[in-house]
Amino acid sequence: VHEATKRLKRELDEIQLHIDELEARKKDIDEQLADPDLYNDIPAWRAVSDERASIERKLERAYPKWETLELQIEEAVLKASAD
């Protein structure tokens, strides 16, 4: 169980890093979208908007994975302490 917990924690660290990177990029994009000049360049605005939508979709997939890993780790720790 200890090896399984370590593997789950490693996966959790990886998904957390991925989420952090996505959130940071989303923040950068939101700053770009706050610039009124961006809206004068429709192709640039569309590219930034599309990237933000893509990041949102990735986050929608990443957060449930993160939550599942958290639960699996909790269950593994509880099981190990019960043994």
Tab-separated table of C-alpha atoms in Angstrom:
chain	number	residue	atom	x	y	z
A	1	VAL	CA	0.000	0.000	0.000
A	2	HIS	CA	2.923	2.331	0.738
A	3	GLU	CA	4.186	2.100	-2.863
A	4	ALA	CA	0.672	2.698	-4.172
A	5	THR	CA	0.346	5.780	-1.978
A	6	LYS	CA	3.690	7.109	-3.203
A	7	ARG	CA	2.596	6.562	-6.810
A	8	LEU	CA	-0.698	8.360	-6.172
A	9	LYS	CA	1.116	11.265	-4.496
A	10	ARG	CA	3.472	11.514	-7.471
A	11	GLU	CA	0.479	11.620	-9.827
A	12	LEU	CA	-1.170	14.216	-7.592
A	13	ASP	CA	1.965	16.378	-7.682
A	14	GLU	CA	2.034	16.143	-11.483
A	15	ILE	CA	-1.623	17.080	-11.901
A	16	GLN	CA	-1.218	19.924	-9.378
A	17	LEU	CA	1.720	21.305	-11.361
A	18	HIS	CA	-0.325	21.033	-14.561
A	19	ILE	CA	-3.250	22.863	-12.927
A	20	ASP	CA	-0.936	25.580	-11.585
A	21	GLU	CA	0.526	26.112	-15.065
A	22	LEU	CA	-2.925	26.278	-16.639
A	23	GLU	CA	-4.190	28.710	-14.005
A	24	ALA	CA	-1.139	30.939	-14.487
A	25	ARG	CA	-1.644	30.988	-18.254
A	26	LYS	CA	-5.351	31.699	-17.781
A	27	LYS	CA	-4.454	34.671	-15.574
A	28	ASP	CA	-2.101	35.987	-18.294
A	29	ILE	CA	-4.830	35.597	-20.893
A	30	ASP	CA	-7.376	37.362	-18.682
A	31	GLU	CA	-4.964	40.291	-18.427
A	32	GLN	CA	-4.713	40.359	-22.222
A	33	LEU	CA	-8.493	40.230	-22.522
A	34	ALA	CA	-8.744	43.209	-20.156
A	35	ASP	CA	-6.803	45.330	-22.652
A	36	PRO	CA	-9.319	47.241	-24.820
A	37	ASP	CA	-6.776	47.468	-27.656
A	38	LEU	CA	-6.981	43.702	-28.151
A	39	TYR	CA	-10.524	44.076	-29.442
A	40	ASN	CA	-9.277	46.227	-32.341
A	41	ASP	CA	-7.447	43.176	-33.697
A	42	ILE	CA	-10.162	40.572	-34.261
A	43	PRO	CA	-7.816	37.705	-35.276
A	44	ALA	CA	-5.661	38.299	-32.172
A	45	TRP	CA	-8.737	38.545	-29.960
A	46	ARG	CA	-10.102	35.319	-31.434
A	47	ALA	CA	-6.774	33.503	-30.870
A	48	VAL	CA	-6.607	34.654	-27.245
A	49	SER	CA	-10.263	33.784	-26.651
A	50	ASP	CA	-9.812	30.352	-28.218
A	51	GLU	CA	-6.760	29.670	-26.062
A	52	ARG	CA	-8.690	30.666	-22.942
A	53	ALA	CA	-11.532	28.323	-23.885
A	54	SER	CA	-9.026	25.517	-24.443
A	55	ILE	CA	-7.487	26.122	-21.021
A	56	GLU	CA	-10.943	26.073	-19.424
A	57	ARG	CA	-11.645	22.685	-21.005
A	58	LYS	CA	-8.307	21.334	-19.774
A	59	LEU	CA	-9.031	22.595	-16.263
A	60	GLU	CA	-12.491	21.006	-16.370
A	61	ARG	CA	-10.754	17.671	-16.961
A	62	ALA	CA	-7.858	18.244	-14.562
A	63	TYR	CA	-9.798	19.219	-11.427
A	64	PRO	CA	-11.844	15.993	-11.242
A	65	LYS	CA	-8.626	13.969	-11.707
A	66	TRP	CA	-7.051	15.944	-8.876
A	67	GLU	CA	-10.067	15.338	-6.632
A	68	THR	CA	-10.070	11.615	-7.452
A	69	LEU	CA	-6.396	11.309	-6.608
A	70	GLU	CA	-6.952	13.142	-3.321
A	71	LEU	CA	-9.697	10.674	-2.395
A	72	GLN	CA	-7.615	7.674	-3.441
A	73	ILE	CA	-4.735	8.868	-1.263
A	74	GLU	CA	-7.064	9.385	1.703
A	75	GLU	CA	-8.506	5.900	1.229
A	76	ALA	CA	-5.036	4.341	0.940
A	77	VAL	CA	-3.852	6.101	4.103
A	78	LEU	CA	-6.990	5.040	6.021
A	79	LYS	CA	-6.612	1.466	4.811
A	80	ALA	CA	-2.940	1.400	5.787
A	81	SER	CA	-3.680	2.730	9.255
A	82	ALA	CA	-6.454	0.143	9.711
A	83	ASP	CA	-4.118	-2.758	8.830
